[in-house]
Structures are given as C-alpha cells and as structure tokens.
PDB file of C-alpha atoms in Angstrom:
ATOM      1  CA  UNK A1328     110.602 122.846  79.701  1.00 49.00           C
ATOM      2  CA  UNK A1329     109.319 119.295  80.098  1.00 50.00           C
ATOM      3  CA  UNK A1330     112.541 118.242  81.856  1.00 52.00           C
ATOM      4  CA  UNK A1331     112.262 121.195  84.235  1.00 49.00           C
ATOM      5  CA  UNK A1332     108.661 120.300  85.069  1.00 49.00           C
ATOM      6  CA  UNK A1333     109.592 116.689  85.753  1.00 52.00           C
ATOM      7  CA  UNK A1334     112.463 117.811  87.980  1.00 56.00           C
ATOM      8  CA  UNK A1335     110.087 120.024  89.969  1.00 55.00           C
ATOM      9  CA  UNK A1336     107.654 117.147  90.377  1.00 58.00           C
ATOM     10  CA  UNK A1337     110.423 114.883  91.585  1.00 57.00           C
ATOM     11  CA  UNK A1338     111.680 117.526  93.992  1.00 56.00           C
ATOM     12  CA  UNK A1339     108.206 118.172  95.386  1.00 55.00           C
ATOM     13  CA  UNK A1340     107.474 114.543  96.162  1.00 55.00           C
ATOM     14  CA  UNK A1341     110.956 114.061  97.551  1.00 56.00           C
ATOM     15  CA  UNK A1342     110.188 116.893  99.976  1.00 51.00           C
ATOM     16  CA  UNK A1343     106.780 115.489 100.923  1.00 52.00           C
ATOM     17  CA  UNK A1344     108.302 112.060 101.412  1.00 51.00           C
ATOM     18  CA  UNK A1345     111.076 113.589 103.489  1.00 51.00           C
ATOM     19  CA  UNK A1346     108.581 115.478 105.622  1.00 46.00           C
ATOM     20  CA  UNK A1347     106.900 112.171 106.379  1.00 50.00           C
ATOM     21  CA  UNK A1348     110.092 110.156 106.825  1.00 49.00           C
ATOM     22  CA  UNK A1349     110.141 110.372 110.611  1.00 46.00           C
ATOM     23  CA  UNK A1350     106.446 109.504 110.792  1.00 46.00           C
ATOM     24  CA  UNK A1351     106.902 106.471 108.520  1.00 48.00           C
ATOM     25  CA  UNK A1352     110.008 105.337 110.389  1.00 47.00           C
ATOM     26  CA  UNK A1353     108.138 105.558 113.654  1.00 46.00           C
ATOM     27  CA  UNK A1354     105.275 103.542 112.179  1.00 46.00           C
ATOM     28  CA  UNK A1355     107.683 100.846 111.039  1.00 49.00           C
ATOM     29  CA  UNK A1356     109.412 100.734 114.423  1.00 49.00           C
ATOM     30  CA  UNK A1357     106.044 100.380 116.134  1.00 47.00           C
ATOM     31  CA  UNK A1358     104.803  97.496 114.004  1.00 52.00           C
ATOM     32  CA  UNK A1359     105.055  95.140 116.980  1.00 55.00           C
ATOM     33  CA  UNK A1360     103.596  97.531 119.542  1.00 61.00           C
ATOM     34  CA  UNK A1361      99.931  98.111 120.423  1.00 73.00           C
ATOM     35  CA  UNK A1362      97.982 100.574 118.293  1.00 89.00           C
ATOM     36  CA  UNK A1363      95.051 102.364 119.869  1.00 94.00           C
ATOM     37  CA  UNK A1364      91.632 101.971 118.284  1.00 96.00           C
ATOM     38  CA  UNK A1365      91.174 105.739 118.158  1.00 94.00           C
ATOM     39  CA  UNK A1366      94.486 106.328 116.385  1.00 94.00           C
ATOM     40  CA  UNK A1367      93.710 103.647 113.835  1.00 96.00           C
ATOM     41  CA  UNK A1368      90.237 104.981 113.091  1.00 95.00           C
ATOM     42  CA  UNK A1369      91.463 108.561 112.780  1.00 94.00           C
ATOM     43  CA  UNK A1370      94.355 107.704 110.473  1.00 94.00           C
ATOM     44  CA  UNK A1371      92.446 105.185 108.374  1.00 96.00           C
ATOM     45  CA  UNK A1372      89.383 107.355 107.771  1.00 94.00           C
ATOM     46  CA  UNK A1373      91.558 110.358 106.915  1.00 94.00           C
ATOM     47  CA  UNK A1374      93.625 108.290 104.472  1.00 94.00           C
ATOM     48  CA  UNK A1375      90.494 106.876 102.882  1.00 96.00           C
ATOM     49  CA  UNK A1376      88.963 110.334 102.493  1.00 95.00           C
ATOM     50  CA  UNK A1377      92.154 111.472 100.767  1.00 94.00           C
ATOM     51  CA  UNK A1378      92.038 108.622  98.249  1.00 96.00           C
ATOM     52  CA  UNK A1379      88.392 109.351  97.436  1.00 97.00           C
ATOM     53  CA  UNK A1380      89.026 113.085  96.989  1.00 95.00           C
ATOM     54  CA  UNK A1381      92.135 112.647  94.852  1.00 96.00           C
ATOM     55  CA  UNK A1382      90.428 109.891  92.870  1.00 97.00           C
ATOM     56  CA  UNK A1383      87.537 112.199  92.060  1.00 97.00           C
ATOM     57  CA  UNK A1384      90.039 114.879  91.050  1.00 97.00           C
ATOM     58  CA  UNK A1385      91.866 112.418  88.777  1.00 97.00           C
ATOM     59  CA  UNK A1386      88.647 111.320  87.108  1.00 97.00           C
ATOM     60  CA  UNK A1387      87.973 114.949  86.201  1.00 97.00           C
ATOM     61  CA  UNK A1388      91.491 115.979  85.218  1.00 96.00           C
ATOM     62  CA  UNK A1389      93.116 113.014  83.517  1.00 96.00           C
ATOM     63  CA  UNK A1390      92.718 111.877  79.925  1.00 94.00           C
ATOM     64  CA  UNK A1391      94.696 108.686  80.584  1.00 96.00           C
ATOM     65  CA  UNK A1392      92.451 105.625  80.803  1.00 96.00           C
ATOM     66  CA  UNK A1393      94.797 103.836  83.207  1.00 95.00           C
ATOM     67  CA  UNK A1394      94.700 106.797  85.566  1.00 97.00           C
ATOM     68  CA  UNK A1395      90.946 107.309  85.417  1.00 97.00           C
ATOM     69  CA  UNK A1396      90.266 103.569  85.826  1.00 97.00           C
ATOM     70  CA  UNK A1397      92.533 103.436  88.861  1.00 98.00           C
ATOM     71  CA  UNK A1398      90.926 106.583  90.262  1.00 98.00           C
ATOM     72  CA  UNK A1399      87.432 105.143  89.865  1.00 98.00           C
ATOM     73  CA  UNK A1400      88.532 102.021  91.719  1.00 98.00           C
ATOM     74  CA  UNK A1401      89.933 104.161  94.535  1.00 98.00           C
ATOM     75  CA  UNK A1402      86.691 106.117  94.876  1.00 98.00           C
ATOM     76  CA  UNK A1403      84.643 102.932  94.987  1.00 98.00           C
ATOM     77  CA  UNK A1404      86.816 100.851  97.302  1.00 98.00           C
ATOM     78  CA  UNK A1405      87.772 103.575  99.771  1.00 97.00           C
ATOM     79  CA  UNK A1406      84.218 104.902  99.996  1.00 97.00           C
ATOM     80  CA  UNK A1407      82.962 101.424 100.904  1.00 97.00           C
ATOM     81  CA  UNK A1408      85.789 100.780 103.361  1.00 97.00           C
ATOM     82  CA  UNK A1409      85.293 104.109 105.103  1.00 97.00           C
ATOM     83  CA  UNK A1410      81.552 103.605 105.390  1.00 97.00           C
ATOM     84  CA  UNK A1411      82.144 100.268 107.121  1.00 98.00           C
ATOM     85  CA  UNK A1412      84.883 101.671 109.346  1.00 97.00           C
ATOM     86  CA  UNK A1413      82.751 104.625 110.423  1.00 97.00           C
ATOM     87  CA  UNK A1414      79.934 102.246 111.322  1.00 97.00           C
ATOM     88  CA  UNK A1415      82.311 100.312 113.566  1.00 97.00           C
ATOM     89  CA  UNK A1416      83.652 103.551 115.030  1.00 96.00           C
ATOM     90  CA  UNK A1417      80.125 104.725 115.871  1.00 96.00           C
ATOM     91  CA  UNK A1418      79.468 101.483 117.750  1.00 95.00           C
ATOM     92  CA  UNK A1419      82.661 102.005 119.745  1.00 92.00           C
ATOM     93  CA  UNK A1420      82.009 105.756 120.288  1.00 95.00           C
ATOM     94  CA  UNK A1421      85.227 106.619 118.454  1.00 95.00           C
ATOM     95  CA  UNK A1422      85.712 109.900 116.592  1.00 94.00           C
ATOM     96  CA  UNK A1423      86.771 110.256 112.959  1.00 93.00           C
ATOM     97  CA  UNK A1424      87.451 113.096 110.498  1.00 91.00           C
ATOM     98  CA  UNK A1425      84.454 114.597 108.647  1.00 90.00           C
ATOM     99  CA  UNK A1426      83.742 113.218 105.189  1.00 85.00           C
ATOM    100  CA  UNK A1427      84.369 116.635 103.615  1.00 87.00           C
ATOM    101  CA  UNK A1428      87.907 116.863 104.998  1.00 88.00           C
ATOM    102  CA  UNK A1429      89.369 117.302 101.522  1.00 90.00           C
ATOM    103  CA  UNK A1430      86.836 119.817 100.240  1.00 89.00           C
ATOM    104  CA  UNK A1431      88.666 122.600  98.327  1.00 88.00           C
ATOM    105  CA  UNK A1432      87.682 125.121 100.959  1.00 86.00           C
ATOM    106  CA  UNK A1433      89.930 123.320 103.428  1.00 84.00           C
ATOM    107  CA  UNK A1434      93.076 123.744 101.345  1.00 81.00           C
ATOM    108  CA  UNK A1435      92.466 126.759  99.118  1.00 79.00           C
ATOM    109  CA  UNK A1436      93.602 129.123 101.874  1.00 76.00           C
ATOM    110  CA  UNK A1437      96.881 127.309 102.575  1.00 74.00           C
ATOM    111  CA  UNK A1438      99.935 129.481 102.031  1.00 63.00           C
ATOM    112  CA  UNK A1439     101.404 127.815  98.963  1.00 56.00           C
ATOM    113  CA  UNK A1440     102.414 130.847  96.930  1.00 53.00           C
ATOM    114  CA  UNK A1441     104.940 129.839  94.269  1.00 43.00           C
ATOM    115  CA  UNK A1442     104.198 126.322  95.445  1.00 48.00           C
ATOM    116  CA  UNK A1443     106.465 124.461  93.055  1.00 50.00           C
ATOM    117  CA  UNK A1444     109.433 126.479  94.270  1.00 45.00           C
ATOM    118  CA  UNK A1445     108.857 126.012  97.992  1.00 41.00           C
ATOM    119  CA  UNK A1446     111.897 124.863  99.927  1.00 40.00           C
ATOM    120  CA  UNK A1447     111.884 121.841 102.202  1.00 34.00           C
ATOM    121  CA  UNK A1448     111.930 124.043 105.303  1.00 39.00           C
ATOM    122  CA  UNK A1449     108.727 125.794 104.229  1.00 40.00           C
ATOM    123  CA  UNK A1450     106.887 122.537 103.660  1.00 35.00           C
ATOM    124  CA  UNK A1451     108.076 121.207 106.991  1.00 37.00           C
ATOM    125  CA  UNK A1452     107.034 124.210 109.087  1.00 43.00           C
ATOM    126  CA  UNK A1453     103.911 122.284 110.036  1.00 39.00           C
ATOM    127  CA  UNK A1454     104.820 118.620 110.465  1.00 41.00           C
ATOM    128  CA  UNK A1455     101.164 117.645 110.690  1.00 50.00           C
ATOM    129  CA  UNK A1456     100.229 114.886 108.259  1.00 67.00           C
ATOM    130  CA  UNK A1457      96.917 116.671 107.874  1.00 74.00           C
ATOM    131  CA  UNK A1458      98.518 119.861 106.613  1.00 76.00           C
ATOM    132  CA  UNK A1459     100.906 117.982 104.326  1.00 81.00           C
ATOM    133  CA  UNK A1460      98.052 116.021 102.737  1.00 87.00           C
ATOM    134  CA  UNK A1461      96.029 119.167 102.110  1.00 87.00           C
ATOM    135  CA  UNK A1462      99.053 120.810 100.496  1.00 84.00           C
ATOM    136  CA  UNK A1463      99.382 117.807  98.193  1.00 86.00           C
ATOM    137  CA  UNK A1464      95.720 118.136  97.229  1.00 89.00           C
ATOM    138  CA  UNK A1465      96.190 121.801  96.377  1.00 89.00           C
ATOM    139  CA  UNK A1466      99.346 121.074  94.412  1.00 87.00           C
ATOM    140  CA  UNK A1467      97.716 118.292  92.386  1.00 90.00           C
ATOM    141  CA  UNK A1468      94.800 120.562  91.590  1.00 91.00           C
ATOM    142  CA  UNK A1469      97.246 123.049  90.047  1.00 88.00           C
ATOM    143  CA  UNK A1470      98.504 120.477  87.520  1.00 90.00           C
ATOM    144  CA  UNK A1471      97.091 119.110  84.275  1.00 92.00           C
ATOM    145  CA  UNK A1472      97.856 116.567  81.579  1.00 93.00           C
ATOM    146  CA  UNK A1473     100.882 114.307  81.938  1.00 92.00           C
ATOM    147  CA  UNK A1474     102.200 116.389  84.847  1.00 90.00           C
ATOM    148  CA  UNK A1475      99.071 115.631  86.838  1.00 92.00           C
ATOM    149  CA  UNK A1476      99.157 111.924  85.911  1.00 94.00           C
ATOM    150  CA  UNK A1477     102.729 111.516  87.121  1.00 92.00           C
ATOM    151  CA  UNK A1478     102.153 113.438  90.340  1.00 91.00           C
ATOM    152  CA  UNK A1479      98.921 111.576  91.110  1.00 92.00           C
ATOM    153  CA  UNK A1480     100.608 108.222  90.479  1.00 93.00           C
ATOM    154  CA  UNK A1481     103.533 109.084  92.738  1.00 91.00           C
ATOM    155  CA  UNK A1482     101.126 110.148  95.456  1.00 90.00           C
ATOM    156  CA  UNK A1483      99.071 106.951  95.089  1.00 93.00           C
ATOM    157  CA  UNK A1484     102.146 104.748  95.488  1.00 93.00           C
ATOM    158  CA  UNK A1485     103.317 106.567  98.616  1.00 91.00           C
ATOM    159  CA  UNK A1486      99.850 106.705 100.171  1.00 92.00           C
ATOM    160  CA  UNK A1487      99.207 103.012  99.691  1.00 94.00           C
ATOM    161  CA  UNK A1488     102.610 102.101 101.038  1.00 93.00           C
ATOM    162  CA  UNK A1489     101.633 104.016 104.179  1.00 92.00           C
ATOM    163  CA  UNK A1490      98.176 102.403 104.237  1.00 95.00           C
ATOM    164  CA  UNK A1491      99.599  98.889 103.994  1.00 97.00           C
ATOM    165  CA  UNK A1492     101.887  99.652 106.955  1.00 95.00           C
ATOM    166  CA  UNK A1493      99.006 101.035 109.011  1.00 96.00           C
ATOM    167  CA  UNK A1494      96.634  98.151 108.308  1.00 97.00           C
ATOM    168  CA  UNK A1495      99.366  95.542 108.792  1.00 97.00           C
ATOM    169  CA  UNK A1496     100.039  97.033 112.207  1.00 96.00           C
ATOM    170  CA  UNK A1497      96.326  97.145 113.039  1.00 97.00           C
ATOM    171  CA  UNK A1498      95.711  93.572 111.879  1.00 96.00           C
ATOM    172  CA  UNK A1499      98.402  92.365 114.276  1.00 95.00           C
ATOM    173  CA  UNK A1500      98.211  94.684 117.243  1.00 94.00           C
ATOM    174  CA  UNK A1501      94.725  96.179 117.689  1.00 95.00           C
ATOM    175  CA  UNK A1502      92.976  95.145 120.875  1.00 93.00           C
ATOM    176  CA  UNK A1503      89.474  95.796 119.503  1.00 95.00           C
ATOM    177  CA  UNK A1504      88.400  92.541 117.852  1.00 96.00           C
ATOM    178  CA  UNK A1505      86.007  94.087 115.328  1.00 97.00           C
ATOM    179  CA  UNK A1506      88.480  96.723 114.159  1.00 97.00           C
ATOM    180  CA  UNK A1507      91.240  94.140 114.011  1.00 97.00           C
ATOM    181  CA  UNK A1508      89.012  91.918 111.866  1.00 97.00           C
ATOM    182  CA  UNK A1509      88.238  94.881 109.600  1.00 98.00           C
ATOM    183  CA  UNK A1510      91.945  95.631 109.202  1.00 98.00           C
ATOM    184  CA  UNK A1511      92.748  92.023 108.305  1.00 98.00           C
ATOM    185  CA  UNK A1512      89.915  91.876 105.780  1.00 98.00           C
ATOM    186  CA  UNK A1513      90.853  95.200 104.164  1.00 98.00           C
ATOM    187  CA  UNK A1514      94.626  94.689 104.024  1.00 98.00           C
ATOM    188  CA  UNK A1515      94.695  92.479 100.880  1.00 98.00           C
ATOM    189  CA  UNK A1516      92.698  95.102  98.975  1.00 98.00           C
ATOM    190  CA  UNK A1517      95.176  97.798  99.988  1.00 98.00           C
ATOM    191  CA  UNK A1518      98.051  95.582  98.898  1.00 98.00           C
ATOM    192  CA  UNK A1519      96.332  95.191  95.524  1.00 98.00           C
ATOM    193  CA  UNK A1520      95.890  98.965  95.349  1.00 97.00           C
ATOM    194  CA  UNK A1521      99.594  99.473  96.011  1.00 97.00           C
ATOM    195  CA  UNK A1522     100.574  97.162  93.162  1.00 97.00           C
ATOM    196  CA  UNK A1523      98.048  98.839  90.874  1.00 97.00           C
ATOM    197  CA  UNK A1524      99.521 102.214  91.789  1.00 96.00           C
ATOM    198  CA  UNK A1525     103.048 101.013  91.017  1.00 96.00           C
ATOM    199  CA  UNK A1526     101.890  99.681  87.638  1.00 96.00           C
ATOM    200  CA  UNK A1527     100.128 102.963  86.879  1.00 96.00           C
ATOM    201  CA  UNK A1528     103.208 104.967  87.848  1.00 93.00           C
ATOM    202  CA  UNK A1529     105.393 102.861  85.558  1.00 94.00           C
ATOM    203  CA  UNK A1530     102.980 103.363  82.667  1.00 93.00           C
ATOM    204  CA  UNK A1531     102.614 107.127  82.985  1.00 92.00           C
ATOM    205  CA  UNK A1532     106.379 107.496  83.427  1.00 83.00           C
ATOM    206  CA  UNK A1533     106.969 105.483  80.254  1.00 78.00           C
ATOM    207  CA  UNK A1534     104.434 107.574  78.385  1.00 73.00           C
ATOM    208  CA  UNK A1535     106.062 110.796  79.587  1.00 64.00           C
ATOM    209  CA  UNK A1536     109.499 109.574  78.562  1.00 61.00           C
ATOM    210  CA  UNK A1537     108.186 108.781  75.090  1.00 58.00           C
ATOM    211  CA  UNK A1538     106.642 112.233  74.736  1.00 61.00           C
ATOM    212  CA  UNK A1539     109.890 113.950  75.709  1.00 56.00           C
ATOM    213  CA  UNK A1540     111.793 112.433  72.797  1.00 48.00           C
TER     214      UNK A1540
END
C-alpha cells in the first residue's frame, strides 16, 4: 500500500510539473527579455501567498521537525517579502492578488473528485497557474503523515525553482528601479529556500524509504 501511495504522489507531481512545463520553458526563454512590473507583482505576490498558506498547513499537519521548521521559515520570510512588495505596488498603483487567495473556500469547490486518480488531461483542462496551484492546495490538504511531508517537500522544491527563475528575470530585466532592487535583494533568500527545500525533500524521502522496509 505504501508503494502504491508513493507512486500516486510521484504521478501527481509529474502531472502538475508537466502542466507547467510550457510556462516554465517560456519563462526560461524570456530570461533576457523585459518583464512588466505588473506581471512581476502579480506572479510574485501570488507565489508568496501560496508559500504562506502551504507553510501554515504544514505546521498544522506535519509531525516532522524538519518540515515544520521549514514551513515556519516560509511563513515568516514570504509574509515579510509580500508585505514589502505590496507596499511598493501600492506606490506604483499596481494590482496584486488578495491576501486570502489560498483560503480553503477558494479551492474546496474545485472539481477534484477521485483526485489522486485524475488523468493528465483532466488536470490540464484549465492551464491557468492559479487553478493548478489551488488544486495542489486541495490535494495537500487531503494528505497526512509521511505522504503529506513528501508531497509538501516536492511542491516546495518546484515552487522555489520557479521563484528563483522569476526573481532572476526581474533582477535583470525590470524597468522599475524599486521593484528591480527588491528582486535583487530577495533573490538570495529564495535561493536559500530552494536549497532548504531540496534538503528537506531528501530527508523525508530517506525517512519514507526506511519506513517501507
């Protein structure tokens, strides 16, 4: 049963990663092209809100100290970063997602019946990153124990890989000087987060492998 669960987890994140493949490829191809201030603010605030929401979820669900410590760091760092970014956005009259974007009410109604068995085509019906992220939140909330730890870790690695790409692009290509400065200042923290996420994923995977024997 444990092997089946792990296979389902792997399949799910392979699908989510696949659904985002074109988006990530486009982001990589556009690393040397201008990025609009509005696009950066929208994507960065949304990503930060996701890390705070999933971090809070992990602090409630996980019994693994490495996971809960990482989650607490995510809540702290991404809350602070988003507060600063929203202040800059307000000065520039730029819009950003509401801070309750990841409230359960926003994803409870998503059609994810028999979620673990959904085919790639079903997950890709809406190619919106917004919808995909909310589906991930709902899926993580359905898990517990080691299954949750592994899924959360996999999500954290992928999310911070995306965040490093976004902020690297912004730190090089944004025209707005204040937002560009913010991106440059925040990038090293996100790079640290990515390495922390990789370390956490390795640890929970090792723990799971030990439990399966």
